Amino acid sequence: MLGRSLLGLLLTSLPLLTSAATTWKQVKLGGGGGFVPGIVFSTKTKGVAYARTDIGGLYKLNSDDSWTPLLDWVGDAKWHNWGVDALALDPTNSNKVYIAVGMYTNSWDPNNGAILASSDGGSTWTEYPLSFKVGGNMPGRGIGERLAVDPNLPSVLFFGARSGNGLWKSTNSGATWTKVTSFPSTGTYVQDASNEYTADKVGLAFVTFDASSSSSGTATKRIFVGVANVGTTSIYYTEDGGSTWAAVPGQPTTNNLPHKGVISPSEGLLYVTFNNNAGPYDGTIGSIQKYNIAAKTWTDITPVSGSDLYFGFGGLAVDLQKPGTIMVAALNSWWPDGQIFRSTNSGATWSPLWSWASYPTMNRYYKYDVSLAPWIGVTAADDTKQIGWMMEALVIDPFDSNHWLYGTGLTIYGGHDLLQWDTTHNITLKSLADGIEETAVLGLISPPTGPQLISAVGDVGGFAHSSLSTPPSTPFTTPLYGTTPDIDWAGQAPTNLVRIGNDASSTSRQVALSTNSGATWNEDYGAPTGIAGGKVAISAQGDVVLWATSSNGVMVSQYTNAFTVVSSLPSSGVAIASDKVTDSTFYAASGNKFYVSTDFGVTFAAKSATLGSSSTANDITVNVKVTGDVWVSTNAGLYHTTNSGTSFTTISGFGATWSISTGAPKTSGGYPSLYVIGTYNNVVGVYRSDDQGSTWTRLDDAAHGFGSGSANTSSTTTSTSTGTAAHYAQCGGIGYT
């Protein structure tokens, strides 16, 4: 169980090379771990539903309430396809599913988006390129759905684009697209023009077909389209299948950015949630409106007003089995909790999921169940939220009025006793995200003693995994960091760990130490406040911490004394590692230079040997049994030294390599197995060598496009992707214990 973390970079799923027989499984967290902006049930077949995520792909609901990932095959060459900005099902065929994919619409992502289409329930996909970008992780990613299939003529789809690209139509099941030039608005709303990420136009919000306006086999005539506008018209409609368009008369024009538009067919009503912002984090006022399609009249049915209305609205569900029953979600009620309202009379009256008894006591009209992911219930002392935040996805099973689901910024909640809301006003609110493993895993270690795996994770901190198949009971706490950029273990005292946080604005110090394999932690009181992020290494005996901070250069501390700057190293772009045998020895690399410290990290000396033509050093790992036996991965290749950098061997075949780890030897007493994520013979993959780098075996395959990994033993290799789960592989061979 040896190895240093392999850090999160992206891999591709290129044509298979000769590879090991490898069975990949998820390391179970059980609770999602990220934003779920969209959930869609099939109206054709009971029990069929899909959930889209912003960075973690698409998932399909199973009969036991768990979820199956459908985009694990997406790798580095198509990394942007992990962002799913819209989801649509064919109302006439539940095996046909469409998603609009793409990660960013700004300069962070050079790729245009695409429509992925499946005709076998997500088992296989066909990619149809678009001529513009799609933003699955951009502002407004919870509004929608932007993509819709004509319920009367399912070869017809409409898609509402971002970035001023307008409305698009396909007449051949998504294969090709034509811009609807007659559509009058492309959306003017931008979240914040001063920042590149938030300065792009959010564009169109949703496309909703009114199936009653046509008959089967004929294109639906009446379609409603929401547009991300505020202070002006934001809902348009057509009565001729999209040839001509007009603003829906009488619509609200203040705080009126539409998030969801859902038709209740038996009532002839269009329900719309409005907000003053696009979300998913903002939203301070909004309304719920219903539009009588025949009478062409709007009615404001907002559940609260005055000082009780300090949020807008996002999620919207209509119960197709019970006309007049609707539910809406606040976006965002950050304190004391999120809020969901339910009405059984078309919005005339509402009941909440919680209310004040007498401040500060809350009446919570539910039983809270996080048994599938117990760590979700562990929060900061001042955090009272259970219901959630960023609640844009809210659905009721069209075949079962008791079954409901909604997405949050952390998980999926829901249950199977929803009708009790209307009787006893008390339901079961359960985390139901088992199988959705959406975390951004930033680092992994697997020391020779203690838990099988210890993870550093974005947004939810990290975990000590005593089991790879059972969710952890708690994240790292005391301190509780939102994001853990890196973690390390002491080679000669392997229960001693260090981790770092990523919040420079926090009053807590962003370095934490554990002496019991991550069971408990304490702040490193030598760490300064106001500094965060980067990479970290701990010395072999656990008494020295070397910290390559994100903004203040490299710093070092011994015995938790005050950190001091290491002036002999560059101030940025430095990879670091500790020797796992000799306490006083640390290694660093920057550009094509390699550095060694033999005085506990206080000073470093550059070696005369270089890392070839490298301009970026990505990762350093060591032979945990031998001082001076070091491997370095760079943008130009893979390098090995057995004499602390006096000379280097270039490992032939490798181009850019992002991560490297050592693991237990294949043969007891032999040289550690090596695990590399990088380009070998022009193929990006996860590779293992059992002979000191002379030959390599590829471990990933066409079904698994992972992003980083950490070697554990040669029978258990750990791998992760940015936005998807940590994984481990049963590879055969003799394990190290």
XYZ file of C-alpha atoms in Angstrom:
737
model
C 0.000 0.000 0.000
C 2.700 2.454 -0.998
C 2.657 5.518 -3.139
C 2.405 9.265 -3.419
C -0.676 10.848 -4.880
C -1.149 11.181 -8.608
C -2.621 14.587 -9.115
C -5.729 15.459 -11.093
C -5.086 15.998 -14.742
C -7.138 14.792 -17.644
C -6.726 11.674 -19.726
C -8.000 10.573 -23.073
C -9.672 7.391 -24.201
C -7.748 6.737 -27.403
C -7.637 3.441 -29.356
C -6.564 0.630 -27.059
C -2.970 -0.538 -26.797
C -1.995 -3.890 -25.324
C -3.304 -3.609 -21.783
C -3.672 -5.495 -18.542
C -6.902 -7.294 -17.725
C -8.316 -4.673 -15.397
C -11.649 -4.412 -13.634
C -12.410 -0.818 -12.639
C -14.718 0.047 -9.791
C -15.731 3.257 -8.089
C -14.421 4.153 -4.668
C -17.761 4.732 -3.036
C -18.655 8.092 -1.544
C -22.367 7.477 -1.954
C -23.474 11.081 -1.963
C -22.581 12.725 -5.234
C -20.212 15.379 -3.986
C -21.104 18.088 -6.507
C -23.788 20.092 -8.290
C -26.606 18.200 -10.018
C -28.338 20.884 -12.133
C -30.754 18.692 -14.072
C -32.869 15.549 -13.605
C -35.347 14.307 -16.222
C -37.826 11.437 -15.920
C -39.130 9.598 -18.960
C -42.847 10.149 -19.512
C -42.921 7.027 -21.666
C -41.465 4.308 -19.424
C -41.748 4.010 -15.667
C -38.518 4.141 -13.706
C -36.351 5.705 -16.406
C -34.571 8.895 -15.374
C -31.276 10.644 -16.022
C -29.284 13.201 -14.040
C -26.812 15.631 -15.560
C -23.911 17.191 -13.691
C -21.823 20.252 -14.407
C -18.377 18.605 -14.467
C -19.059 14.912 -13.847
C -21.023 13.691 -16.857
C -24.400 11.960 -17.057
C -25.999 9.252 -14.908
C -28.928 6.861 -15.280
C -31.287 5.850 -12.472
C -31.419 2.193 -11.438
C -34.375 0.374 -9.881
C -32.707 0.373 -6.437
C -32.361 4.188 -6.432
C -28.667 4.019 -7.329
C -27.189 5.592 -10.449
C -24.941 4.323 -13.244
C -22.390 6.648 -14.902
C -22.760 6.896 -18.662
C -19.773 9.015 -19.690
C -16.851 7.292 -17.979
C -15.480 6.591 -21.449
C -14.831 10.291 -22.029
C -11.132 11.075 -21.659
C -8.676 13.914 -22.158
C -9.204 14.472 -25.866
C -12.871 15.120 -25.142
C -12.574 16.359 -21.546
C -15.046 19.142 -22.241
C -17.766 16.525 -22.764
C -17.873 15.949 -19.001
C -19.842 19.204 -18.779
C -23.513 18.524 -19.551
C -25.429 21.753 -20.131
C -28.741 20.233 -21.239
C -30.583 16.916 -21.232
C -33.586 15.736 -23.256
C -35.435 12.438 -23.581
C -37.551 11.327 -26.519
C -41.120 11.301 -25.112
C -42.008 8.446 -27.463
C -38.961 6.233 -26.880
C -37.272 6.092 -23.493
C -34.123 4.559 -24.983
C -33.406 7.746 -26.906
C -31.565 10.377 -24.903
C -29.765 13.543 -25.990
C -27.318 15.784 -24.127
C -25.605 19.051 -25.012
C -21.988 18.863 -23.863
C -19.152 21.335 -23.460
C -17.426 22.773 -20.401
C -16.765 26.499 -20.879
C -17.689 29.183 -23.368
C -14.719 31.421 -22.517
C -11.023 31.049 -23.305
C -10.561 28.251 -20.756
C -12.011 25.815 -23.273
C -11.043 26.098 -26.952
C -13.531 23.436 -28.015
C -16.938 23.820 -29.607
C -19.762 21.887 -28.016
C -21.628 18.872 -29.309
C -24.864 16.960 -29.067
C -24.391 13.387 -27.872
C -27.211 11.076 -28.900
C -27.964 7.561 -27.681
C -30.629 5.153 -28.911
C -29.893 2.429 -26.345
C -30.438 4.177 -23.030
C -26.946 5.624 -22.811
C -24.923 2.469 -23.445
C -23.432 3.914 -26.637
C -23.314 7.424 -28.050
C -22.978 9.262 -31.327
C -21.405 12.705 -31.250
C -22.766 15.474 -33.470
C -20.538 18.586 -33.422
C -21.949 22.067 -32.997
C -20.512 25.236 -34.502
C -20.378 27.042 -31.149
C -19.365 26.449 -27.555
C -21.524 24.898 -24.834
C -21.047 25.737 -21.139
C -21.816 22.879 -18.779
C -19.854 24.592 -15.999
C -20.795 28.177 -16.787
C -23.159 30.545 -14.940
C -26.798 29.623 -15.480
C -26.040 25.933 -15.882
C -29.050 24.993 -13.767
C -31.665 26.697 -15.928
C -33.414 24.646 -18.560
C -33.827 22.341 -20.067
C -32.366 24.176 -23.058
C -32.694 21.053 -25.215
C -36.052 19.449 -26.059
C -37.485 16.744 -28.323
C -40.756 17.313 -30.160
C -43.254 14.935 -28.508
C -45.299 14.626 -31.711
C -42.455 14.415 -34.226
C -39.382 13.221 -32.285
C -36.949 13.648 -35.153
C -37.275 17.378 -34.417
C -35.239 18.931 -31.610
C -34.701 22.513 -30.515
C -31.674 23.782 -28.576
C -31.259 27.155 -26.899
C -27.619 28.205 -27.086
C -25.440 30.506 -24.987
C -23.163 33.389 -25.958
C -25.653 35.136 -28.217
C -25.913 32.125 -30.532
C -29.693 31.945 -30.312
C -32.135 29.122 -31.038
C -31.236 26.079 -33.152
C -33.310 23.319 -34.746
C -32.590 19.787 -35.915
C -34.933 17.774 -38.119
C -32.821 14.585 -38.161
C -32.564 13.590 -34.511
C -29.691 15.917 -33.693
C -27.376 14.976 -36.545
C -27.342 18.480 -38.049
C -28.556 21.845 -36.812
C -29.861 25.026 -38.383
C -30.176 28.366 -36.647
C -33.756 29.606 -36.231
C -33.156 33.085 -37.603
C -36.724 34.193 -36.946
C -36.292 33.849 -33.171
C -36.214 37.412 -31.842
C -33.834 37.289 -28.850
C -30.488 35.693 -27.985
C -30.495 36.859 -24.362
C -28.768 39.916 -22.941
C -28.100 38.864 -19.340
C -24.506 38.514 -18.136
C -23.722 37.699 -14.536
C -20.718 40.018 -14.137
C -19.113 41.769 -17.077
C -15.881 42.447 -15.166
C -14.829 38.782 -15.014
C -14.106 36.557 -17.994
C -15.939 33.576 -16.491
C -19.114 35.516 -15.750
C -19.039 37.978 -18.667
C -20.555 35.723 -21.316
C -24.237 35.890 -22.215
C -26.199 33.090 -20.536
C -28.380 32.912 -23.625
C -31.589 30.903 -23.855
C -33.068 29.280 -20.774
C -35.535 26.569 -21.747
C -37.510 25.043 -24.614
C -40.961 23.627 -23.762
C -43.277 21.951 -26.264
C -47.050 22.039 -25.831
C -47.910 18.557 -27.100
C -51.636 19.356 -27.162
C -51.188 21.803 -30.036
C -50.621 19.027 -32.620
C -51.184 15.334 -33.146
C -48.702 12.480 -33.380
C -46.727 12.518 -36.609
C -47.052 16.269 -37.070
C -44.551 18.817 -35.723
C -45.776 20.470 -32.532
C -47.071 23.923 -33.359
C -46.902 25.639 -29.971
C -43.498 25.969 -28.332
C -42.429 28.210 -25.443
C -38.848 29.426 -25.121
C -37.379 31.177 -22.103
C -34.596 33.696 -22.602
C -32.037 34.983 -20.076
C -33.246 38.571 -20.043
C -34.000 40.754 -17.031
C -36.164 43.873 -17.202
C -37.542 43.064 -20.634
C -39.385 40.286 -22.449
C -38.052 36.857 -21.500
C -40.727 34.339 -22.662
C -41.522 33.781 -26.345
C -43.824 31.403 -28.157
C -44.684 30.118 -31.593
C -47.945 28.735 -32.947
C -46.511 27.437 -36.235
C -43.703 25.120 -35.152
C -41.041 27.833 -35.015
C -41.528 29.744 -38.256
C -42.666 32.885 -36.458
C -42.324 33.987 -32.850
C -43.823 36.555 -30.512
C -43.504 37.590 -26.904
C -46.010 35.897 -24.635
C -48.407 38.735 -23.744
C -48.707 40.044 -20.202
C -45.551 38.404 -18.852
C -43.652 39.909 -15.901
C -40.749 42.185 -16.813
C -39.049 42.715 -13.433
C -36.836 40.139 -11.715
C -37.914 37.980 -14.602
C -35.047 35.761 -15.697
C -36.846 32.444 -16.310
C -35.263 29.271 -14.951
C -37.844 26.559 -15.610
C -40.937 26.388 -17.770
C -43.128 23.306 -17.273
C -46.555 22.624 -18.764
C -49.316 20.928 -16.768
C -51.189 19.327 -19.686
C -54.499 18.601 -17.987
C -54.704 22.159 -16.649
C -53.569 23.898 -19.829
C -51.098 25.880 -17.727
C -47.461 26.842 -18.188
C -45.706 27.239 -14.835
C -42.526 29.349 -14.751
C -39.977 30.042 -12.022
C -38.357 33.475 -12.232
C -35.240 34.917 -10.611
C -33.301 38.150 -10.768
C -30.124 36.220 -11.592
C -29.061 33.153 -13.547
C -27.616 31.146 -10.642
C -26.561 28.756 -9.486
C -25.063 30.696 -6.558
C -26.957 33.960 -6.705
C -30.646 34.905 -6.703
C -32.186 37.310 -4.196
C -35.731 37.820 -5.447
C -38.081 36.245 -7.953
C -41.570 34.888 -8.475
C -43.671 31.905 -9.510
C -46.071 32.575 -12.345
C -48.655 30.448 -14.133
C -49.804 31.185 -17.651
C -53.227 30.073 -18.840
C -52.451 29.081 -22.410
C -56.025 29.330 -23.717
C -56.943 32.562 -21.915
C -53.471 34.094 -22.410
C -53.395 35.369 -18.836
C -50.696 35.314 -16.148
C -51.228 34.818 -12.412
C -48.587 35.473 -9.780
C -48.596 32.494 -7.382
C -45.388 33.264 -5.461
C -45.545 31.410 -2.103
C -44.082 34.206 0.068
C -43.706 37.963 -0.030
C -42.167 40.880 1.797
C -39.268 40.127 4.106
C -39.870 36.397 3.654
C -38.949 36.691 -0.030
C -35.162 36.972 0.082
C -34.511 34.473 -2.711
C -35.501 33.775 -6.275
C -36.762 30.454 -7.586
C -35.206 27.629 -9.569
C -36.476 24.064 -9.441
C -40.063 23.398 -10.590
C -42.001 20.129 -10.655
C -45.512 19.253 -11.843
C -47.234 16.042 -10.719
C -48.691 14.561 -13.904
C -50.777 12.130 -11.836
C -52.367 14.846 -9.710
C -53.347 17.964 -11.657
C -52.730 21.121 -9.686
C -49.946 19.647 -7.575
C -46.714 21.565 -8.107
C -43.476 22.115 -6.213
C -40.870 24.883 -6.410
C -37.431 25.394 -4.891
C -35.817 28.549 -3.568
C -32.671 29.734 -5.344
C -30.922 30.572 -3.125
C -31.900 30.487 0.515
C -28.479 30.190 2.115
C -29.696 30.590 5.693
C -30.965 28.927 7.747
C -31.611 26.364 5.012
C -32.860 25.876 1.508
C -36.612 25.859 1.016
C -39.120 23.915 -1.069
C -42.808 24.759 -1.373
C -45.677 22.478 -2.410
C -49.170 23.289 -3.607
C -52.061 20.961 -4.389
C -54.332 23.684 -5.801
C -52.325 25.152 -8.671
C -50.521 27.613 -6.445
C -53.488 29.130 -4.618
C -51.949 28.029 -1.305
C -48.572 26.542 -0.372
C -46.906 24.586 2.397
C -43.150 24.720 3.104
C -40.605 22.025 3.867
C -39.678 23.946 6.999
C -40.965 26.922 8.946
C -40.016 28.889 12.038
C -41.484 27.676 15.301
C -40.073 30.564 17.265
C -36.672 31.868 16.278
C -34.190 30.225 16.286
C -36.168 26.964 16.459
C -37.171 25.481 13.111
C -40.021 23.135 12.339
C -38.520 20.643 9.887
C -41.313 18.692 8.242
C -39.165 15.736 7.339
C -36.998 12.929 8.653
C -33.416 13.441 7.499
C -31.713 10.294 6.165
C -28.100 10.347 4.949
C -27.439 6.668 5.598
C -26.135 6.155 2.049
C -23.554 8.924 2.559
C -23.177 9.646 6.292
C -20.450 12.226 5.724
C -23.024 14.595 4.212
C -24.448 15.162 7.694
C -21.112 16.382 9.070
C -20.973 20.159 8.687
C -19.413 23.183 10.332
C -20.892 24.121 13.696
C -22.566 27.241 12.299
C -23.979 25.519 9.189
C -27.666 24.705 9.686
C -28.378 23.603 6.113
C -29.782 20.139 5.402
C -32.246 20.708 2.554
C -29.501 22.152 0.382
C -28.577 24.974 -1.958
C -28.347 25.542 -5.723
C -31.649 23.672 -6.107
C -32.410 23.844 -9.825
C -33.376 20.222 -10.516
C -36.730 19.244 -8.961
C -38.897 16.461 -10.389
C -41.826 14.201 -9.491
C -41.941 10.753 -11.062
C -44.670 10.949 -13.746
C -45.779 7.399 -12.845
C -45.507 7.621 -9.045
C -46.649 10.659 -7.060
C -44.744 9.429 -3.992
C -41.394 9.421 -5.770
C -39.502 12.669 -6.086
C -35.919 13.833 -6.555
C -34.073 17.111 -6.471
C -30.474 18.124 -7.037
C -28.363 20.392 -4.869
C -24.819 21.696 -4.940
C -23.779 18.573 -3.033
C -26.070 15.620 -3.705
C -29.481 14.390 -4.825
C -32.227 14.251 -2.225
C -35.701 12.785 -2.512
C -37.835 9.945 -1.306
C -40.782 7.604 -1.806
C -43.386 9.005 0.586
C -44.030 12.436 -0.902
C -47.827 12.246 -0.528
C -47.371 12.334 3.240
C -46.528 16.016 2.748
C -50.259 16.544 2.102
C -51.471 14.497 5.092
C -49.112 14.374 8.064
C -46.876 17.078 6.559
C -43.853 14.963 7.333
C -41.815 13.069 4.759
C -38.502 11.249 4.512
C -35.785 13.403 2.986
C -33.073 10.999 1.895
C -29.786 11.386 0.067
C -30.280 9.298 -3.086
C -27.099 9.902 -5.043
C -25.445 6.505 -4.653
C -23.385 5.949 -7.791
C -23.057 9.626 -8.666
C -19.416 10.228 -7.820
C -18.828 13.757 -9.045
C -16.008 14.942 -6.824
C -12.882 16.612 -8.208
C -10.182 14.437 -6.651
C -6.993 16.463 -6.237
C -4.737 14.000 -4.482
C -4.576 10.447 -3.195
C -2.233 8.627 -0.849
C -2.147 5.042 0.338
C 0.389 4.700 3.187
C 1.539 1.233 4.313
C -0.548 1.398 7.479
C -3.990 2.770 8.228
C -6.914 3.228 5.828
C -6.696 1.716 2.371
C -6.953 5.138 0.758
C -6.817 8.763 1.875
C -8.173 11.376 -0.516
C -7.835 15.111 -1.044
C -11.029 16.364 -2.649
C -12.395 19.623 -3.993
C -15.460 21.208 -2.319
C -16.000 18.409 0.231
C -12.521 18.284 1.769
C -11.400 14.694 1.711
C -11.710 11.363 3.442
C -9.927 8.481 5.125
C -11.378 5.470 3.292
C -11.294 2.419 5.545
C -13.241 0.647 2.804
C -13.323 1.278 -0.926
C -16.847 -0.119 -1.243
C -18.479 1.611 1.757
C -18.931 5.390 1.997
C -16.940 7.156 4.712
C -18.808 8.309 7.784
C -17.145 11.705 7.996
C -14.962 14.036 5.950
C -11.810 15.534 7.400
C -12.716 17.897 10.221
C -11.086 20.179 12.792
C -10.243 21.953 10.624
C -12.969 21.472 8.022
C -11.621 22.687 4.681
C -13.946 23.044 1.740
C -11.210 22.019 -0.693
C -8.035 20.044 0.013
C -5.539 20.672 -2.811
C -2.923 18.175 -1.592
C -2.015 15.623 1.060
C 1.120 13.652 2.020
C 2.382 11.031 4.503
C 5.608 10.586 6.461
C 7.697 7.714 5.102
C 9.093 6.457 8.429
C 6.069 7.443 10.520
C 3.246 6.674 8.087
C 0.381 7.490 10.457
C 1.597 11.103 10.307
C -0.144 13.096 7.569
C -0.334 16.667 6.338
C -3.028 18.307 4.260
C -3.622 21.862 3.085
C -6.708 23.976 2.515
C -7.581 26.383 -0.271
C -9.307 29.292 1.493
C -6.933 32.213 1.978
C -9.800 34.330 3.327
C -10.442 31.951 6.211
C -9.348 32.779 9.739
C -8.184 29.189 10.145
C -4.682 28.137 9.171
C -4.648 26.193 5.931
C -2.248 23.472 7.039
C -3.462 20.558 9.164
C -1.639 17.613 10.744
C -2.745 14.155 11.794
C -0.849 11.557 13.825
C -3.456 8.805 13.479
C -3.858 8.271 9.723
C -6.449 10.997 9.288
C -8.856 9.959 12.041
C -8.363 13.334 13.743
C -6.610 16.517 12.743
C -5.233 19.727 14.229
C -4.230 23.001 12.674
C -0.520 23.502 12.207
C -0.121 26.568 14.402
C 3.063 27.539 12.659
C 1.142 28.204 9.460
C 0.281 31.821 8.660
C -3.287 32.888 8.020
C -4.204 34.377 4.666
C -2.090 31.889 2.711
C -3.541 28.770 1.081
C -3.432 26.242 -1.726
C -0.545 24.728 -3.617
C 1.265 21.475 -2.828
C 2.630 20.009 0.388
C 5.178 17.415 1.559
C 6.005 16.048 5.012
C 9.405 14.713 6.033
C 10.157 11.058 6.637
C 9.764 11.358 10.420
C 6.838 13.783 10.187
C 8.488 16.753 11.889
C 8.994 19.028 8.851
C 6.365 20.410 6.460
C 7.381 21.843 3.108
C 4.629 23.910 1.501
C 4.647 25.247 -2.072
C 1.885 27.813 -1.584
C -0.288 29.133 -4.360
C 0.749 32.762 -3.888
C 3.606 33.150 -1.397
C 6.336 30.894 -2.698
C 7.723 27.817 -0.972
C 7.722 27.793 2.835
C 8.994 25.367 5.460
C 8.341 24.657 9.128
C 9.802 22.192 11.639
C 8.051 21.099 14.840
C 5.075 23.373 13.986
C 7.202 26.483 14.374
C 6.446 29.481 12.191
C 6.790 28.858 8.470
C 9.659 30.663 6.760
C 10.212 31.342 3.070
C 12.603 29.070 1.175
C 14.409 31.708 -0.854
C 16.585 29.217 -2.729
C 13.621 27.916 -4.737
C 11.570 29.735 -7.400
C 8.462 31.420 -6.042
C 6.051 29.584 -8.325
C 5.758 26.531 -10.541
C 7.578 24.235 -8.137
C 6.907 20.515 -7.676
C 8.000 19.168 -4.287
C 8.406 15.835 -2.500
C 9.961 14.430 0.636
C 12.374 11.565 0.795
C 10.593 8.696 2.542
C 13.741 7.382 4.299
C 15.953 10.324 5.266
C 14.197 12.954 7.375
C 16.389 15.853 6.339
C 15.996 15.345 2.593
C 13.491 17.008 0.267
C 13.330 17.320 -3.507
C 12.001 20.061 -5.793
C 11.768 20.690 -9.512
C 10.917 23.708 -11.613
C 11.264 24.075 -15.354
C 14.134 21.760 -16.251
C 15.968 22.215 -12.952
C 16.082 19.724 -10.089
C 16.829 20.760 -6.510
C 17.789 18.879 -3.350
C 17.714 19.915 0.304
C 19.615 18.011 2.986
C 18.912 20.467 5.809
C 15.191 19.808 6.391
C 14.048 22.037 3.543
C 15.681 25.231 4.790
C 17.886 25.570 1.692
C 17.918 23.852 -1.693
C 20.737 23.451 -4.181
C 20.183 23.081 -7.910
C 21.846 20.027 -9.441
C 23.935 20.327 -12.562
C 21.974 17.598 -14.313
C 18.760 18.854 -15.890
C 15.350 17.522 -16.847
C 16.075 17.785 -20.564
C 13.910 20.229 -22.494
C 11.235 20.426 -19.791
C 9.620 23.775 -19.089
C 7.149 22.500 -16.473
C 7.786 19.975 -13.711
C 4.493 18.303 -12.869
C 5.149 15.676 -10.208
C 7.868 14.022 -8.153
C 7.738 10.604 -6.537
C 10.335 8.521 -4.734
C 11.312 4.946 -4.119
C 10.021 4.714 -0.566
C 12.802 2.304 0.422
C 15.868 4.106 -0.962
C 17.110 7.650 -0.487
C 17.939 9.484 -3.692
C 15.928 7.216 -6.007
C 13.580 9.779 -7.539
C 11.226 10.010 -10.536
C 10.080 13.293 -12.092
C 7.249 13.782 -14.570
C 7.314 16.871 -16.763
C 5.707 18.363 -19.834
C 8.562 16.913 -21.889
C 8.916 13.399 -20.511
C 9.736 11.123 -17.595
C 13.078 11.264 -15.764
C 14.771 8.992 -13.222
C 17.725 9.480 -10.916
C 19.272 7.030 -8.474
C 21.805 9.498 -7.074
C 19.682 12.417 -5.857
C 19.834 14.235 -9.167
C 23.548 14.039 -9.923
C 22.494 12.379 -13.173
C 19.161 11.570 -14.843
C 17.978 8.886 -17.192
C 15.288 9.853 -19.686
C 12.673 7.115 -19.958
C 12.158 6.510 -23.653
C 8.709 6.614 -25.180
C 7.202 9.249 -22.916
C 6.091 12.692 -23.928
C 4.190 14.881 -21.510
C 3.580 13.110 -18.187
C 1.463 14.638 -15.501
C 1.562 12.268 -12.567
C 3.740 9.472 -11.271
C 3.581 7.168 -8.286
C 5.386 4.188 -6.866
C 3.542 1.164 -5.541
C 4.309 -2.189 -4.005
C 6.483 -4.432 -6.165
C 4.947 -7.133 -8.297
C 7.420 -9.585 -6.782
C 8.016 -9.452 -3.045
C 11.318 -7.686 -2.373
C 11.562 -6.320 -5.881
C 11.667 -2.770 -7.194
C 8.450 -0.791 -6.605
C 5.898 -0.810 -9.381
C 5.596 2.509 -11.182
C 2.356 4.130 -12.253
C 2.341 7.006 -14.714
C -0.343 9.135 -16.272
C 0.988 10.577 -19.469
C 1.721 10.229 -23.151
C 3.557 7.042 -24.064
C 4.280 6.383 -27.733
C 1.840 9.206 -28.512
C -0.997 7.555 -26.574
C -2.257 9.169 -23.379
C -3.078 6.640 -20.692
C -2.465 5.145 -17.262
C 0.667 3.001 -17.411
C 2.396 0.561 -15.068
C 5.943 -0.719 -15.105
C 7.206 -3.627 -13.005
C 10.814 -3.456 -14.228
C 12.065 0.027 -13.294
C 10.603 1.625 -16.395
C 12.017 -0.688 -19.061
C 8.575 -1.848 -20.260
C 5.085 -0.507 -19.685
C 1.540 -1.852 -19.601
C -1.504 0.309 -20.204
C -4.179 -0.008 -17.494
C -7.024 2.203 -18.705
C -9.275 1.319 -21.607
C -11.936 2.661 -23.928
C -14.571 2.537 -21.195
C -12.540 4.393 -18.562
C -11.082 7.814 -19.320
C -9.598 8.602 -15.913
C -7.711 11.721 -14.933
C -5.242 10.823 -12.177
C -4.245 7.923 -10.056
C -2.304 6.789 -7.024
C -0.519 3.473 -6.877
C -1.523 1.416 -3.896
C -0.367 -2.147 -4.347
C 0.133 -3.892 -7.644
C -3.172 -5.611 -7.011
C -4.903 -2.329 -6.215
C -4.150 0.734 -8.292
C -6.046 3.876 -7.452
C -7.096 6.316 -10.166
C -9.304 9.394 -10.304
C -10.643 11.927 -12.756
C -11.380 15.595 -12.473
C -15.116 15.577 -12.006
C -15.582 11.827 -11.607
C -14.928 9.214 -8.991
C -11.788 7.840 -7.459
C -11.261 4.332 -8.808
C -9.184 1.293 -8.018
C -8.245 -1.636 -10.202
C -7.784 -5.315 -9.481
C -4.766 -5.970 -11.685
C -3.493 -9.333 -10.465
C -0.020 -10.030 -9.096
C 1.141 -10.223 -5.483
C -0.016 -7.532 -3.121
C 2.309 -5.795 -0.659
C 1.332 -5.860 3.012
